[in-house]
mmCIF file of C-alpha atoms and ligand atoms in Angstrom:
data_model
loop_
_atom_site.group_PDB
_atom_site.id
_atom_site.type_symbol
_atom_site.label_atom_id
_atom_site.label_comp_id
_atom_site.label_asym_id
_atom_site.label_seq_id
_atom_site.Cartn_x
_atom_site.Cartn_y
_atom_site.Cartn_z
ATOM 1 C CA UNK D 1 -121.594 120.173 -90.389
ATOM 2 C CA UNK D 2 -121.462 121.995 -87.495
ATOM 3 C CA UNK D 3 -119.164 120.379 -84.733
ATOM 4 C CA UNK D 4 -118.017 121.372 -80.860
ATOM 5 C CA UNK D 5 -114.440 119.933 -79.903
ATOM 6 C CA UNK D 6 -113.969 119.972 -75.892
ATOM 7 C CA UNK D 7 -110.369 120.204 -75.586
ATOM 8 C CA UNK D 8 -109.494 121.884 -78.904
ATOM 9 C CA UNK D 9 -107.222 124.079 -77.447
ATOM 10 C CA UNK D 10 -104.746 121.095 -76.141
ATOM 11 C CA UNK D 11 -102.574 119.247 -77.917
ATOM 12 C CA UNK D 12 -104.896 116.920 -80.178
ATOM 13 C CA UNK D 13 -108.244 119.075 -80.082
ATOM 14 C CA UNK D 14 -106.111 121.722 -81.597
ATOM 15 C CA UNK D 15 -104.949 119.395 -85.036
ATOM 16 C CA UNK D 16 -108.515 118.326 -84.681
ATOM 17 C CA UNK D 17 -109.851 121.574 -84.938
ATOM 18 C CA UNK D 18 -107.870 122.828 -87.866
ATOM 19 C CA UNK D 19 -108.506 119.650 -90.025
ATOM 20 C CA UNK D 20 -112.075 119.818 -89.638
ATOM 21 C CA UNK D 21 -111.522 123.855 -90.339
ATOM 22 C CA UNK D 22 -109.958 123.098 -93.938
ATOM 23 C CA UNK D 23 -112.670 120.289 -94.809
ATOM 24 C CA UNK D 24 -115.230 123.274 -94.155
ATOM 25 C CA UNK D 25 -117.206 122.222 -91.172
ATOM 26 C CA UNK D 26 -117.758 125.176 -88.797
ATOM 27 C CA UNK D 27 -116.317 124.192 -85.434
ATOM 28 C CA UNK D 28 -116.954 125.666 -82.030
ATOM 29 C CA UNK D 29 -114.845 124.595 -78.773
ATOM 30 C CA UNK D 30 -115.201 123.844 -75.203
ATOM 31 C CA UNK D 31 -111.904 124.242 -73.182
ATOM 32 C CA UNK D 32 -111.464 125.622 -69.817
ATOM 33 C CA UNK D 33 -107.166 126.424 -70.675
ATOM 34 C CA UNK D 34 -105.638 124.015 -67.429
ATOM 35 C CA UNK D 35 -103.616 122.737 -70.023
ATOM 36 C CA UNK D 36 -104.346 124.050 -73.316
ATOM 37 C CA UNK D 37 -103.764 127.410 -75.120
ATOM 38 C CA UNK D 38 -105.367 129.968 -76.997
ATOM 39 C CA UNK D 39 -102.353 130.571 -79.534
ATOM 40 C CA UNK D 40 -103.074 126.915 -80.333
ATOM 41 C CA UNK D 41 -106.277 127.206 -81.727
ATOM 42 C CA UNK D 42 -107.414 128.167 -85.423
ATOM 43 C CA UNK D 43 -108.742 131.600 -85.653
ATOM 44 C CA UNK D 44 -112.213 130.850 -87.511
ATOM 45 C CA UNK D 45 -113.514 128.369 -84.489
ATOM 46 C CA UNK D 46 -115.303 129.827 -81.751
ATOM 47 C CA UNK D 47 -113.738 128.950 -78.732
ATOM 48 C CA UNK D 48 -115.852 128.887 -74.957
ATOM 49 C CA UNK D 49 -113.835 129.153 -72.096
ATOM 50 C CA UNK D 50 -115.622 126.989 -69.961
ATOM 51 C CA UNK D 51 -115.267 123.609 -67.635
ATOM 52 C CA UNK D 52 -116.590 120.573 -68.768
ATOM 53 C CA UNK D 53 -117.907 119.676 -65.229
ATOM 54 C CA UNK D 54 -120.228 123.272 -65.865
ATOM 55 C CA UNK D 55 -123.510 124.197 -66.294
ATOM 56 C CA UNK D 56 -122.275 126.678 -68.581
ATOM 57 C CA UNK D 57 -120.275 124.238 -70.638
ATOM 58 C CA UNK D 58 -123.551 121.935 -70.803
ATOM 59 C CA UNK D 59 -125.669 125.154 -71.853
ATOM 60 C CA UNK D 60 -123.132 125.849 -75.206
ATOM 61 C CA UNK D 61 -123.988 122.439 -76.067
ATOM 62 C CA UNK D 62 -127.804 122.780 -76.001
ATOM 63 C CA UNK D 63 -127.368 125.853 -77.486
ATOM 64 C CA UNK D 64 -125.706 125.279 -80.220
ATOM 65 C CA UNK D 65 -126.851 122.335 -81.572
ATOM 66 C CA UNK D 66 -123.852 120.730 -82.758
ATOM 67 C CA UNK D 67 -124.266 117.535 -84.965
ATOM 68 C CA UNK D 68 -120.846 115.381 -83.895
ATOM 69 C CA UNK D 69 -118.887 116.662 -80.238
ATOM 70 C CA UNK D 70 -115.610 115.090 -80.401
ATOM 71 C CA UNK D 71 -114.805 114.549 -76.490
ATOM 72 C CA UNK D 72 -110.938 115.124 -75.908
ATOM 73 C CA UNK D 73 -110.946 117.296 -73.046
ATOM 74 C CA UNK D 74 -109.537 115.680 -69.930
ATOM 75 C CA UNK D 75 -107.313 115.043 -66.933
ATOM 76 C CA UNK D 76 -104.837 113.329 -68.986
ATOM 77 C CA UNK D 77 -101.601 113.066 -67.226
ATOM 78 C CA UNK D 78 -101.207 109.674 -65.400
ATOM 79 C CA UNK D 79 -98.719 110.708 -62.998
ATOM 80 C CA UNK D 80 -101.396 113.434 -61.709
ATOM 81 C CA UNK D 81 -104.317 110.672 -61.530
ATOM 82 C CA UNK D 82 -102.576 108.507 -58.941
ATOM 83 C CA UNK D 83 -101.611 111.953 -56.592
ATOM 84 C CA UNK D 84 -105.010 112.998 -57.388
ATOM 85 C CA UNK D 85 -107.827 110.450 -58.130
ATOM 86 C CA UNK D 86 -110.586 112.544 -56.874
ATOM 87 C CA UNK D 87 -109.767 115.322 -59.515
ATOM 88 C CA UNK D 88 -108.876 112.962 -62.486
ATOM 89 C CA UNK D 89 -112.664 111.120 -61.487
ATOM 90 C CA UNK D 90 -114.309 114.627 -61.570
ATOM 91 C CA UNK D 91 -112.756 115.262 -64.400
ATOM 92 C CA UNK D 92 -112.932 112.652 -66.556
ATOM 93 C CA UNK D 93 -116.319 111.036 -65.198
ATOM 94 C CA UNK D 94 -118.307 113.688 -63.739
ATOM 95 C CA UNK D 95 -117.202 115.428 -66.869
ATOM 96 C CA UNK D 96 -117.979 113.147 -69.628
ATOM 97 C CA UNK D 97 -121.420 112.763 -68.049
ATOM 98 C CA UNK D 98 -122.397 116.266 -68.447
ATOM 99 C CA UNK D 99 -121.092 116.683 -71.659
ATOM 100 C CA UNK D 100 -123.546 113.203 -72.244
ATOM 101 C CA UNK D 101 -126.439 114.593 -70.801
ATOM 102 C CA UNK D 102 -126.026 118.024 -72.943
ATOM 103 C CA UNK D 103 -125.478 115.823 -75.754
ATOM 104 C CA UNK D 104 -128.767 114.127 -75.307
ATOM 105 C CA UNK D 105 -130.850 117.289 -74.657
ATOM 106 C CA UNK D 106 -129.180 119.059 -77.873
ATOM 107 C CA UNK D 107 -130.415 115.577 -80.093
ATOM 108 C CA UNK D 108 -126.287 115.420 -81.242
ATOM 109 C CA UNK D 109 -125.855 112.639 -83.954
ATOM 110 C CA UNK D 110 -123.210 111.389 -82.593
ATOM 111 C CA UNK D 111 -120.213 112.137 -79.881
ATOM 112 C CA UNK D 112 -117.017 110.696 -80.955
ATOM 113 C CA UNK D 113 -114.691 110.080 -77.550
ATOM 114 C CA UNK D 114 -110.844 110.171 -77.126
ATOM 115 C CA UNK D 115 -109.712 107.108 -75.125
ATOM 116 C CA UNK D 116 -106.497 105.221 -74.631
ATOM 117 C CA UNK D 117 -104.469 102.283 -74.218
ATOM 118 C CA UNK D 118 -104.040 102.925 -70.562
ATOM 119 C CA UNK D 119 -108.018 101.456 -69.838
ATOM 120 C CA UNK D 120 -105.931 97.798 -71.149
ATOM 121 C CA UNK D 121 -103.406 98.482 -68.391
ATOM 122 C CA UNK D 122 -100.022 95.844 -68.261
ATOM 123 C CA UNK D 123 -101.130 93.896 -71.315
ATOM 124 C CA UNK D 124 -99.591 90.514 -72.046
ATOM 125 C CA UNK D 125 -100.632 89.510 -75.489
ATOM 126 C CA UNK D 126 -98.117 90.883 -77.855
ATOM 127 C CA UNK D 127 -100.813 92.825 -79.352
ATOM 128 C CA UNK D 128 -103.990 94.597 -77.615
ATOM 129 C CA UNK D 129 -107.118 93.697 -79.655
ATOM 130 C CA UNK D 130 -110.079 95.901 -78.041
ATOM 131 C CA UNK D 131 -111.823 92.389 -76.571
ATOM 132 C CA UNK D 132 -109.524 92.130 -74.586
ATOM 133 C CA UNK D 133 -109.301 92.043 -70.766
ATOM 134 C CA UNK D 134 -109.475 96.101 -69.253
ATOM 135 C CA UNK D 135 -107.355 96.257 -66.304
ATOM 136 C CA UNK D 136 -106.084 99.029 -65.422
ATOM 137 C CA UNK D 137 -102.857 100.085 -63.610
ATOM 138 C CA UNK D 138 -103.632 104.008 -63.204
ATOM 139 C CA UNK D 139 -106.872 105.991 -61.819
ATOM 140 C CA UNK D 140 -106.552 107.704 -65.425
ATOM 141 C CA UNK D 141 -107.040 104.752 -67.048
ATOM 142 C CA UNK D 142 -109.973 103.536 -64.715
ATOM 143 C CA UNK D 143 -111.790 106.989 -65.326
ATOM 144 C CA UNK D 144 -111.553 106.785 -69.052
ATOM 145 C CA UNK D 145 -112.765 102.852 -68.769
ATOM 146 C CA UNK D 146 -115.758 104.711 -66.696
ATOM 147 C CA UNK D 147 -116.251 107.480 -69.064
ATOM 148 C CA UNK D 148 -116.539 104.257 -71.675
ATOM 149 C CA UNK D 149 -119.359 103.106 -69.485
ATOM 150 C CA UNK D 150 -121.063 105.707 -69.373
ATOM 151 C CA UNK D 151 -121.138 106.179 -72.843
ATOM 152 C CA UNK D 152 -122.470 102.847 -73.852
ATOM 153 C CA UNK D 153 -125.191 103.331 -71.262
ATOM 154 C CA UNK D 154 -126.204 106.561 -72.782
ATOM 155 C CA UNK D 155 -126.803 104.959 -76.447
ATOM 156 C CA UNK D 156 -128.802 102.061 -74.656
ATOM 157 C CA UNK D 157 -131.188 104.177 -72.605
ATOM 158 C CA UNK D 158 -131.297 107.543 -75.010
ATOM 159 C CA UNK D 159 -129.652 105.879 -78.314
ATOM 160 C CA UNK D 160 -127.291 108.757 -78.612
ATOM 161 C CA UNK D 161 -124.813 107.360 -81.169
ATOM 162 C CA UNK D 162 -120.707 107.215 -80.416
ATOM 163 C CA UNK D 163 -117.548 106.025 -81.732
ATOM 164 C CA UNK D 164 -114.578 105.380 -78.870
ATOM 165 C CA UNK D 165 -111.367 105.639 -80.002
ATOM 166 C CA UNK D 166 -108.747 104.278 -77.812
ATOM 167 C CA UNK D 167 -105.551 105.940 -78.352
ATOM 168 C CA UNK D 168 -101.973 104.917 -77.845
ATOM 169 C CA UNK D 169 -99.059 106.794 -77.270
ATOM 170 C CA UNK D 170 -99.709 110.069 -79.440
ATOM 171 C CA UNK D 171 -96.931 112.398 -79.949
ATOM 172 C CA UNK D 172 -95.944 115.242 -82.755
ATOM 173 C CA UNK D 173 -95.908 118.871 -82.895
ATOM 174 C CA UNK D 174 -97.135 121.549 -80.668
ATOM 175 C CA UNK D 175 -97.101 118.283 -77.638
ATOM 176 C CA UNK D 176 -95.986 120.117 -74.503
ATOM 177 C CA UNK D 177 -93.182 118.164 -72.599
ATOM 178 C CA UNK D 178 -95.224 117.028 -70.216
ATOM 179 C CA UNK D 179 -98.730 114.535 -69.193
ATOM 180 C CA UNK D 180 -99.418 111.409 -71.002
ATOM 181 C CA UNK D 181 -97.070 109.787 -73.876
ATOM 182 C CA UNK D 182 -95.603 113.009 -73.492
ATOM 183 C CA UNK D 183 -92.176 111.346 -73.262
ATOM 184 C CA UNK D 184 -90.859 112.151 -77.015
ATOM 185 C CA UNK D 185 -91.759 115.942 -76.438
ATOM 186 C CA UNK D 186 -90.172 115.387 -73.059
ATOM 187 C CA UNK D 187 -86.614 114.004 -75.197
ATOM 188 C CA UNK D 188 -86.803 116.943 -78.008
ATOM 189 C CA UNK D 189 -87.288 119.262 -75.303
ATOM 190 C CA UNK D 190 -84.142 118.262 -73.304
ATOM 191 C CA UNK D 191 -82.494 117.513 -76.403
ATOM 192 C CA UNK D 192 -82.455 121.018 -77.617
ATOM 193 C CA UNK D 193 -81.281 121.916 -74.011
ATOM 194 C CA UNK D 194 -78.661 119.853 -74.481
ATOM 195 C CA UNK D 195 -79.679 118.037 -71.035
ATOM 196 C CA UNK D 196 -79.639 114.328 -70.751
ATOM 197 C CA UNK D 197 -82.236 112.080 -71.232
ATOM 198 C CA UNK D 198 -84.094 110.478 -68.078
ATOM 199 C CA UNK D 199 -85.096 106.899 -68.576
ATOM 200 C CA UNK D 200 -87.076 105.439 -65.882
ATOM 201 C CA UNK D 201 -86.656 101.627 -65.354
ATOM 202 C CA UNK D 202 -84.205 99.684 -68.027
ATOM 203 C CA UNK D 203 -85.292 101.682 -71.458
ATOM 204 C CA UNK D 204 -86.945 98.246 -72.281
ATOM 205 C CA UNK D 205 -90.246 99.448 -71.938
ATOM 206 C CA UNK D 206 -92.255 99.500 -75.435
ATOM 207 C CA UNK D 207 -95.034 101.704 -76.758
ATOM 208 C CA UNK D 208 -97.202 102.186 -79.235
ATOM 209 C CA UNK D 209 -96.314 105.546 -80.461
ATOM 210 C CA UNK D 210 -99.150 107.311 -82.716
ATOM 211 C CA UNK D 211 -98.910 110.528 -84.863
ATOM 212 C CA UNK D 212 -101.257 113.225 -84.278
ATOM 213 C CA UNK D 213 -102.177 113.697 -87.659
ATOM 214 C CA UNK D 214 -103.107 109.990 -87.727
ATOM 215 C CA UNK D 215 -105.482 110.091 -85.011
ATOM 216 C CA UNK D 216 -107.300 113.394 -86.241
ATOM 217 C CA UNK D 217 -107.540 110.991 -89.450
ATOM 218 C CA UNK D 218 -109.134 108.620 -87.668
ATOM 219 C CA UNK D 219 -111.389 110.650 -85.881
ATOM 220 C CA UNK D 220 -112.395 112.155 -88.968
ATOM 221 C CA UNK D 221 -113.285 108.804 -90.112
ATOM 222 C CA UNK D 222 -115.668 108.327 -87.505
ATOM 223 C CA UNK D 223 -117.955 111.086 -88.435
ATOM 224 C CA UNK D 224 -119.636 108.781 -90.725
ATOM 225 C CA UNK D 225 -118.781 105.008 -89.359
ATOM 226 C CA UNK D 226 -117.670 103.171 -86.712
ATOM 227 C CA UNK D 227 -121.259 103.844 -85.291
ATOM 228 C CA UNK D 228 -121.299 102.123 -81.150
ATOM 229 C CA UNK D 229 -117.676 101.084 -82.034
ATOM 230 C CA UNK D 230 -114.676 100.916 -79.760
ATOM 231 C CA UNK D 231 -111.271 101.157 -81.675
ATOM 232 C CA UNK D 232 -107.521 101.061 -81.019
ATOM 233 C CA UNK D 233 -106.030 103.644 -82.973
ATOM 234 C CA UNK D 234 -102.152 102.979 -83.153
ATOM 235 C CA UNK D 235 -99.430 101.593 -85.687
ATOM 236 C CA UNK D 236 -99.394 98.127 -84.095
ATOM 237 C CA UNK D 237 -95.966 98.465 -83.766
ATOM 238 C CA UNK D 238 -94.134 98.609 -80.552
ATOM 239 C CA UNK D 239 -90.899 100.962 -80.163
ATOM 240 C CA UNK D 240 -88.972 100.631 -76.640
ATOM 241 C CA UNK D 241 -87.427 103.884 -75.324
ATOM 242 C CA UNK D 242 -84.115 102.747 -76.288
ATOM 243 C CA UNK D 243 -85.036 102.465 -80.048
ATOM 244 C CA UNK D 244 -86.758 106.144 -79.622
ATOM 245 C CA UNK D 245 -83.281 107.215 -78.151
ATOM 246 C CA UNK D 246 -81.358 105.680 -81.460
ATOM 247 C CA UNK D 247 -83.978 107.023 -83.748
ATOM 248 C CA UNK D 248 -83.457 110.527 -81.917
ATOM 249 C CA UNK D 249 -79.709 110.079 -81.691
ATOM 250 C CA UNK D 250 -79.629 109.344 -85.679
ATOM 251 C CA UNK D 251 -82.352 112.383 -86.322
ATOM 252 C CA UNK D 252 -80.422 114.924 -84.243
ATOM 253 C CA UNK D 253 -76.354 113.960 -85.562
ATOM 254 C CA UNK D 254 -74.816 115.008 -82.498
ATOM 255 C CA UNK D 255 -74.484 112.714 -79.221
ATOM 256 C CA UNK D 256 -77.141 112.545 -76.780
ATOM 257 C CA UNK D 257 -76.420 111.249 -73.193
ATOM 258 C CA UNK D 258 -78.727 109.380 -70.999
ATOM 259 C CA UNK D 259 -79.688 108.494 -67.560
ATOM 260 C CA UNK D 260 -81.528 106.024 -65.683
ATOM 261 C CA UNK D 261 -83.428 105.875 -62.612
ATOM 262 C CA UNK D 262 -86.178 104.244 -61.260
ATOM 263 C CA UNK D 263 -89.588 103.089 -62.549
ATOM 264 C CA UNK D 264 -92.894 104.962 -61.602
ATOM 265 C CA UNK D 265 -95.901 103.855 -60.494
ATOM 266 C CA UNK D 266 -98.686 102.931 -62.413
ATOM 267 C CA UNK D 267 -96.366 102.771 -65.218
ATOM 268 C CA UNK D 268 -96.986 100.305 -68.061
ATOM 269 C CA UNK D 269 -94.239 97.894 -69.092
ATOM 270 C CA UNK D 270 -95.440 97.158 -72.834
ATOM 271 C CA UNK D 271 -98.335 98.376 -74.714
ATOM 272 C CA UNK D 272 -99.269 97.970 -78.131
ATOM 273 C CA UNK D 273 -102.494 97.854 -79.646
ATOM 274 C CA UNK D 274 -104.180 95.814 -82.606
ATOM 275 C CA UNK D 275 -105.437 98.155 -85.398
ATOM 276 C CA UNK D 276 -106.774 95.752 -87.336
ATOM 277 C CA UNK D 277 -110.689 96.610 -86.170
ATOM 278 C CA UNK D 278 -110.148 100.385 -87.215
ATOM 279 C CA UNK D 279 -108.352 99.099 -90.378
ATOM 280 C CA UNK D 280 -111.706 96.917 -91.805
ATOM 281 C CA UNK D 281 -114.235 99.185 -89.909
ATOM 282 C CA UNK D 282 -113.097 102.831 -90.412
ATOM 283 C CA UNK D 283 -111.336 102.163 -93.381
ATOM 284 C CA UNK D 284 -108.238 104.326 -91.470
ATOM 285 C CA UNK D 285 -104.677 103.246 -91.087
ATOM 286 C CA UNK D 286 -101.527 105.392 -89.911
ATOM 287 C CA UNK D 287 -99.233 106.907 -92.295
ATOM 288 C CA UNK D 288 -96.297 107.758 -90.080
ATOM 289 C CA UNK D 289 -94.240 105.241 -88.970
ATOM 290 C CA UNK D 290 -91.785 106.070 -85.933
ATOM 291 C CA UNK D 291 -89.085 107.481 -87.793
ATOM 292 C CA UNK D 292 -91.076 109.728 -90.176
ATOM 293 C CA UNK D 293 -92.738 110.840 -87.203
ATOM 294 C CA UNK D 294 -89.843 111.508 -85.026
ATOM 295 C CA UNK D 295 -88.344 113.806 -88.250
ATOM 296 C CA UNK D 296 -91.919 115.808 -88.372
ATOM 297 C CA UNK D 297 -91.753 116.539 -84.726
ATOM 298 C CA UNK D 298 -88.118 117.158 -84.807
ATOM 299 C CA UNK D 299 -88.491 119.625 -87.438
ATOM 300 C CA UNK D 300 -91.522 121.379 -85.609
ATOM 301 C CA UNK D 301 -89.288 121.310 -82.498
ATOM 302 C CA UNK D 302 -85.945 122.560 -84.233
ATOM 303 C CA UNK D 303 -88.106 125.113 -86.032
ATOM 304 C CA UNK D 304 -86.348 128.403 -86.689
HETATM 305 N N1 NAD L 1 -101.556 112.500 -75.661
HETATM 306 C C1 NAD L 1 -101.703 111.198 -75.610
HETATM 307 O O1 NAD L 1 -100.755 110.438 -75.779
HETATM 308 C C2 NAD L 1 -103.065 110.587 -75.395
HETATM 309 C C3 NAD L 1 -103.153 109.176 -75.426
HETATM 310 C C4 NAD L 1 -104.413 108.591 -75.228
HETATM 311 C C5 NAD L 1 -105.524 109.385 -75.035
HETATM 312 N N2 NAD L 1 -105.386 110.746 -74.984
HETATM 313 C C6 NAD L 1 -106.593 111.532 -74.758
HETATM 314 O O2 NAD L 1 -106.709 112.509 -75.780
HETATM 315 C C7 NAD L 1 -107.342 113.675 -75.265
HETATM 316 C C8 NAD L 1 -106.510 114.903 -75.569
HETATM 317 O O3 NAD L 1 -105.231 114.749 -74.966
HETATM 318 P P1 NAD L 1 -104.029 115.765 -75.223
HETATM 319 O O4 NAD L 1 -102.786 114.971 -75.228
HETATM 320 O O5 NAD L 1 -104.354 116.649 -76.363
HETATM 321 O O6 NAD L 1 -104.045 116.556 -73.847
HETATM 322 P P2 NAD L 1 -104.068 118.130 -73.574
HETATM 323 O O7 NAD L 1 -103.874 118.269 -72.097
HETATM 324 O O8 NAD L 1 -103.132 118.836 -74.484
HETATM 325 O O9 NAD L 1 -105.533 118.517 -73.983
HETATM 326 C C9 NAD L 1 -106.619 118.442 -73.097
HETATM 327 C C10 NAD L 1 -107.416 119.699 -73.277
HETATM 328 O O10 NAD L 1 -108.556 119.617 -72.427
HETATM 329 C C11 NAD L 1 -108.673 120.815 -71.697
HETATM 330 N N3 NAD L 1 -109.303 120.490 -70.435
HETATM 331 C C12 NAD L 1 -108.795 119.743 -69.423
HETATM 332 N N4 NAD L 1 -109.662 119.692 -68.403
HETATM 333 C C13 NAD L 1 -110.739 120.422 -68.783
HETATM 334 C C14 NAD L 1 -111.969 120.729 -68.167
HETATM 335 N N5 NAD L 1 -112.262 120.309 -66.924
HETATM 336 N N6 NAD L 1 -112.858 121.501 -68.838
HETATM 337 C C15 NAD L 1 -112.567 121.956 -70.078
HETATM 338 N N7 NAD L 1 -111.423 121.701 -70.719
HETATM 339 C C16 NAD L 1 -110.521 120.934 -70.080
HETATM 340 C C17 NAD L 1 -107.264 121.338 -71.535
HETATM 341 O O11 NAD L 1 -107.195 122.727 -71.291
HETATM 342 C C18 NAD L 1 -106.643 120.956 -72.881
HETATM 343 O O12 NAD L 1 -106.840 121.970 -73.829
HETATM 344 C C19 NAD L 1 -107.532 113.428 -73.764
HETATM 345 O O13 NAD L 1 -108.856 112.983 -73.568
HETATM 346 C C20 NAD L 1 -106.548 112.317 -73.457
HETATM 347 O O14 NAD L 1 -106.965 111.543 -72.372
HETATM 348 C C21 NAD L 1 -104.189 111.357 -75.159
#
């Protein structure tokens, strides 16, 4: 199979890239760098230096011919959306719509999209099925609801087939300390610093923290079902920064100090998503709990 990955040179895109590497399929990507690197990506893909938003980038697609594009490029940092929702739109809508229209023209079998919790926004329910109410908090999460949209529409008019996959917080090696769920990256990083730990608001505040590895295993899953699905991919298990902080403290051995200060906004108080759908459907379910996963990325992080 021959696949293009926009975004493989990020954070996820990159453990994408190298899993569908090993499994044989040839793999070319579309990144433009703002926040991804070329000592991140595997040395057998071919990567194109290009924006999403491009002409160019649009032209690689019809070009190639890919069968599956695995959409994880983005404007993913939250904090940047509400300072900069004209950017985070282009990006993320404008974007999504040209990789779309490429997709169409190039007859791709299907285009399998990175989305997250944030579209849900403040969710009350205990756990986020996907039916539920989309409300959200942040322009990021709006433009990824949009990008959704737009995506739906596409199969309906041109029946170009997709899988969504809704991500919660994802976190493990090679995560810079910084942008989305980028908060246990942000910890190891001061950690090994030796700074102290910022904790905005009262440490209550719970995710839904997801290894890397178990979202490329989910979007590996979705090469063959999940066809004009939307899925959660998560642990349906919520962890409050507190319990990351204990986890940490009992992972590292030596004392850790802490400080609080104010919440930010368009943060999320609680989030945790209902995998149940990707469970029966893609026949997928995490490995890593939080603690195994905190000791993984602790021991890429504390790496010699
Ligand atoms: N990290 C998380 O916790 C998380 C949670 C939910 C969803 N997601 C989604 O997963 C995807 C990947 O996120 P990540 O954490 O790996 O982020 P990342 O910033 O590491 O990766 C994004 C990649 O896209 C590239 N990119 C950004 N804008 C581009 C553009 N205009 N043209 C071409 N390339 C561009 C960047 O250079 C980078 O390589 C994103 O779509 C993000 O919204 C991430």
């Amino acid at each position: 199979m021959k696949a293009i990955v926009t975004g493989g040179a990020g954070f996820i895109g990159s453990h994408l890239v190298v899993e569908l590497i090993e499994k044989g399929h040839e793999v070319h990507i579309l990144d433009n760098l703002v926040s991804g690197h070329l000592k991140n990506v595997h040395p057998s893909a071919v990567v194109h230096i290009e924006d999403i938003q491009s002409n160019e980038a649009k032209q690689v697609i019809i070009k190639e011919q890919p069968d599956v594009v695995f959409h994880l490029a983005a404007q993913a940092d939250v904090g940047k959306s509400i300072l900069e929702p004209r950017m985070d739109a282009s990006v993320n809508i404008n974007g999504t719509i040209n990789i779309l229209e490429a997709c169409h023209e190039a007859s791709v079998k299907k285009i399998i999209f990175a989305s997250t919790s944030a579209v849900y926004g403040d969710v009350k329910a205990k756990l986020a099925p996907e039916n539920i109410a989309t409300v959200p908090i942040s322009y990021y999460g709006l433009s990824k609801l949009s990008a959704e949209g737009y995506i739906r529409l596409f199969y309906q008019l041109y029946a170009l087939p997709f899988t969504i996959l809704r991500y919660g917080n994802v976190y493990g090696p090679r995560q810079l300390p910084k942008g989305e769920g980028g908060v246990i990256a942000i910890f190891l990083d001061r950690i090994k610093k030796g700074q102290a730990l910022t904790i905005f608001g009262d440490g209550q505040q719970t995710r839904d923290f997801i290894h890397v590895k178990d979202v490329v295993r989910a979007n590996m899953a979705a090469i063959d079902r999940g066809d004009q699905e939307i899925f959660n991919v998560s642990t349906s298990s919520r962890t409050s920064l507190t319990q990351l902080i204990d986890h940490l403290q009992s992972i590292h051995g030596y004392p850790i100090t802490t400080v609080n200060i104010s919440s930010k906004h368009g943060d999320i108080k609680h989030s945790c998503l209902d995998h149940k759908k990707a469970v029966q459907l893609l026949g997928w379910k995490p490995y890593f709990d939080i603690y195994q996963g905190l000791q993984d990325t602790y021991s890429y992080s504390f790496r010699p």
